[in-house]
Short mmCIF file of C-alpha atoms in Angstrom, two decimals:
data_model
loop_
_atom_site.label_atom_id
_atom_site.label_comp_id
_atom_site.label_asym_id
_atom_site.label_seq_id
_atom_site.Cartn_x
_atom_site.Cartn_y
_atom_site.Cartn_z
CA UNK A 624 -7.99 -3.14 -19.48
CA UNK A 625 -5.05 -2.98 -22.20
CA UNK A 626 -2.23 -5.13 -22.28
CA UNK A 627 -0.05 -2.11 -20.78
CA UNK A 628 -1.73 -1.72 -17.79
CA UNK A 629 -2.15 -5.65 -17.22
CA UNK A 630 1.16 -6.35 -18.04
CA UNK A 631 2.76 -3.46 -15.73
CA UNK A 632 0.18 -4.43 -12.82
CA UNK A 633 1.32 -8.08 -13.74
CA UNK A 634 4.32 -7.24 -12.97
CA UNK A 635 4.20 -5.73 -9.62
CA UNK A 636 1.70 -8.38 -8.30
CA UNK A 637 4.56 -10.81 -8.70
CA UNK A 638 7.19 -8.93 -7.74
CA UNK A 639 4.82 -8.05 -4.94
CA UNK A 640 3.53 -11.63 -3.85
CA UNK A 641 3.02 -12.06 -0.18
CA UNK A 642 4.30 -15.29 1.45
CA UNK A 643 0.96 -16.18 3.56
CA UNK A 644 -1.45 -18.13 1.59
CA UNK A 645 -4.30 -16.05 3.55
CA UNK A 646 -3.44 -13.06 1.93
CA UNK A 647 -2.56 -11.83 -1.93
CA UNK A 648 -0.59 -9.81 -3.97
CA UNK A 649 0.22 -6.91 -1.51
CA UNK A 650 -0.33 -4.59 -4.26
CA UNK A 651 -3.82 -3.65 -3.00
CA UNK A 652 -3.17 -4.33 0.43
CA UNK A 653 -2.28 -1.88 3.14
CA UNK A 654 -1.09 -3.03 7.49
CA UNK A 655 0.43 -5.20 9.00
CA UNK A 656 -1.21 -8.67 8.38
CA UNK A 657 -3.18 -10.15 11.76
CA UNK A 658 -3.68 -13.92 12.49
CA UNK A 659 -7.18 -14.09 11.90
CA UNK A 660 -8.96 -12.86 8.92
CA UNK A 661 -12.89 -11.67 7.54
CA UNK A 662 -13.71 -11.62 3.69
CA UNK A 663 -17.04 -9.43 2.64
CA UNK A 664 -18.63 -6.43 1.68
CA UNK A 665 -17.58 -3.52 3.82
CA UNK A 666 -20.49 -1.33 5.01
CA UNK A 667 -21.00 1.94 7.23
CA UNK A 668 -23.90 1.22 9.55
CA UNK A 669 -25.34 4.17 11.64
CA UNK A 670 -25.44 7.93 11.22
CA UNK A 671 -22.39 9.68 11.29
CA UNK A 672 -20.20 10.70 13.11
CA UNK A 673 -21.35 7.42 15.26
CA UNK A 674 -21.65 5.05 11.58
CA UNK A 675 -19.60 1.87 12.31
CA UNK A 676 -17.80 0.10 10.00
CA UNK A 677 -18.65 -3.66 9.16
CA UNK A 678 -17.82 -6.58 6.98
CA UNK A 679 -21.00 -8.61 5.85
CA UNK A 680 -19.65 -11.54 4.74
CA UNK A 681 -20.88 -14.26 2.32
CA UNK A 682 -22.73 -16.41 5.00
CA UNK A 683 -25.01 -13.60 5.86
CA UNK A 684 -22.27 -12.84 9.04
CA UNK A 685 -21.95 -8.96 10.23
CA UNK A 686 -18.45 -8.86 11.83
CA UNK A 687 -18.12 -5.43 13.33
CA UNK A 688 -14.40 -3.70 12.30
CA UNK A 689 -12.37 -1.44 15.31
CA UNK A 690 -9.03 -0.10 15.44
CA UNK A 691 -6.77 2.70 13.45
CA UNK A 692 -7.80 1.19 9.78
CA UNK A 693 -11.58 1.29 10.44
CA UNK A 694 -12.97 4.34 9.33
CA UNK A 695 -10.29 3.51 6.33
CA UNK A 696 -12.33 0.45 5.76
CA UNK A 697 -15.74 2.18 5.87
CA UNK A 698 -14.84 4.30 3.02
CA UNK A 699 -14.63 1.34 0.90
CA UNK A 700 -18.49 0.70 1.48
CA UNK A 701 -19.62 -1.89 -0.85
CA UNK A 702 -16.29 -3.10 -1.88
CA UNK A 703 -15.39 -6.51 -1.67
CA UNK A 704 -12.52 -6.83 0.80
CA UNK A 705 -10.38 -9.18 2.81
CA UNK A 706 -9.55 -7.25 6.33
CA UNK A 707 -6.82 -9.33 8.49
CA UNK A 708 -6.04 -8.14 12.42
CA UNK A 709 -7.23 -10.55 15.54
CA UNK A 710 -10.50 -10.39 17.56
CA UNK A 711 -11.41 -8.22 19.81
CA UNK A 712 -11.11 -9.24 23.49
CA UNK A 713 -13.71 -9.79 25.70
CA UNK A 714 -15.57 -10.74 22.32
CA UNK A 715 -17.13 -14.02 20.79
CA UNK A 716 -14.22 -14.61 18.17
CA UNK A 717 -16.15 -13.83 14.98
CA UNK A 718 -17.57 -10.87 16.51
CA UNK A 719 -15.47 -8.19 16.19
CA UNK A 720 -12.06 -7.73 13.85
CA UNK A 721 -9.25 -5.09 15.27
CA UNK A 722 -8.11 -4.45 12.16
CA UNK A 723 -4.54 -4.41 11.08
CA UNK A 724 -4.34 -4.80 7.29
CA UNK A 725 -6.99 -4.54 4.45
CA UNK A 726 -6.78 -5.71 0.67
CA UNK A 727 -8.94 -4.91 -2.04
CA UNK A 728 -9.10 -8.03 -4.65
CA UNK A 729 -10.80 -5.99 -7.08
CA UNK A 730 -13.03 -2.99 -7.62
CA UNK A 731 -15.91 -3.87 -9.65
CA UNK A 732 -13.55 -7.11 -11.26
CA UNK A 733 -10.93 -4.55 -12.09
CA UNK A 734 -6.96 -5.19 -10.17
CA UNK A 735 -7.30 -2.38 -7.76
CA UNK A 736 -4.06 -0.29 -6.51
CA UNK A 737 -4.16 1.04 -2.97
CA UNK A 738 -1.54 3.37 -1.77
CA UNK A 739 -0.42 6.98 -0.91
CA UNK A 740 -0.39 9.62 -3.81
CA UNK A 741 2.35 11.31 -5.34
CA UNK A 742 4.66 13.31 -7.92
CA UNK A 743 8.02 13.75 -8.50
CA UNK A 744 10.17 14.74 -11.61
CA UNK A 745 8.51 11.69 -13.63
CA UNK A 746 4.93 12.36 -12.97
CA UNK A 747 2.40 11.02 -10.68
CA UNK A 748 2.77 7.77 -8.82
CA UNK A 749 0.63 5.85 -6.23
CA UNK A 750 3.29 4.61 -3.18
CA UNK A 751 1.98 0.55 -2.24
CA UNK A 752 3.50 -2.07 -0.31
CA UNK A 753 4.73 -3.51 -3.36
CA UNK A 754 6.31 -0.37 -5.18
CA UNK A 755 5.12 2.73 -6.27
CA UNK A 756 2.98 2.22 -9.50
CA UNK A 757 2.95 5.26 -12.36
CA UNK A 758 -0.10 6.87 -13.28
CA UNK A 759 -0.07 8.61 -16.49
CA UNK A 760 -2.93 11.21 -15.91
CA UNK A 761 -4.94 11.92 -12.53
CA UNK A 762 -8.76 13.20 -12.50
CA UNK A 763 -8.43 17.18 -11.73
CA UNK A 764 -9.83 16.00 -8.55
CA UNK A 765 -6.88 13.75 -7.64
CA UNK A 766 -4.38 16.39 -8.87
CA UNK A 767 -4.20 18.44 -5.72
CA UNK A 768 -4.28 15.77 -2.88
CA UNK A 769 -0.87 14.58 -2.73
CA UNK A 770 -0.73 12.66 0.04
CA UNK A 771 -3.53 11.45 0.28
CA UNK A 772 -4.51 7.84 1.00
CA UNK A 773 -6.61 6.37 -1.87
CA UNK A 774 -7.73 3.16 -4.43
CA UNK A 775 -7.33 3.57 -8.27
CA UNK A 776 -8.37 1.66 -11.01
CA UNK A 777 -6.12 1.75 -13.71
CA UNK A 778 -7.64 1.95 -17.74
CA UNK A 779 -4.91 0.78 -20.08
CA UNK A 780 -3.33 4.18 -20.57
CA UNK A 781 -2.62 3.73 -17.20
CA UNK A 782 -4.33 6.48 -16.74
CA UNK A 783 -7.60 6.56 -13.23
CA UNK A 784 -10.51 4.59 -14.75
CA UNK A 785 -12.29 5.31 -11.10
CA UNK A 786 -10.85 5.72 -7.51
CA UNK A 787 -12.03 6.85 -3.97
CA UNK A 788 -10.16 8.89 -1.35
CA UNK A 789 -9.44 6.44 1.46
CA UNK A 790 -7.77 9.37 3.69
CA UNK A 791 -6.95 12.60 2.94
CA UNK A 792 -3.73 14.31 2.87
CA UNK A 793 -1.67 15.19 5.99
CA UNK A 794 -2.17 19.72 6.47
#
């Protein structure tokens, strides 16, 4: 990555830093933070539409993820990812996460950038918790989903090195 894209992602990560030593810059992050908190790969298990989304974590752990941000989660699949909320009732704490926030620490060691796309007189943008980050050129197939819910890597152009489309656009 160039020094113009570190230095402007720099920037927002500490203008963006969270106050909870559980969680990080806010930058890739999306919720409301929960008390309790599962770091891992994210997975879809299952055929759809009945796949689940889990986290397998580091210890060899499957914590299954519920709630509004789940099938959010699942299309991170093989993405490292921290996903805050509190555990499930009726459930063995440990067991199952109702999710309430997510953050990506990096795609493939790369500062990720999750957020909602869009444009105005200045060009494209991606909307975080943090502040809306410029984008200097969007894949043709980014250019027509404003709106839409989604990660981006940034190459040092600031233009999309690689992303995924987390939600799509409200119709």
């Amino acid at each position: 990555m160039g020094t113009t894209a570190a230095a402007s992602i720099a920037a927002l990560l500490f203008l963006g830093c969270a106050t909870d030593p559980g969680v990080g810059d806010g930058l890739a992050r999306t919720g409301r933070i929960g008390p309790d908190h599962v770091t891992g790969r994210a997975r879809l298990v299952g055929s759809r539409p009945f796949a689940q989304t889990v986290i397998e974590t580091a210890d060899g752990r499957t914590v299954l993820v519920e709630g509004d941000l789940a099938a959010e989660i699942g299309m991170l699949a093989g993405v490292e990812i921290i996903v805050t909320g509190s555990w499930a009732d009726g459930a063995r704490p440990g067991r199952t996460l109702v999710a309430t926030s997510y953050e990506l620490p990096s795609v493939e060691g790369e500062p990720a950038v999750v957020g909602t796309l869009g444009q105005d007189d200045d060009g494209f943008f991606v909307s975080t918790l943090a502040g809306d980050v410029r984008v200097s050129v969007l894949p043709e197939a980014l250019s027509n989903r404003m709106g839409a819910r989604v990660w981006i890597v940034l190459d040092d152009r600031l233009g999309v090195a690689q992303y995924g489309i987390l939600r799509e656009p409200p119709r």
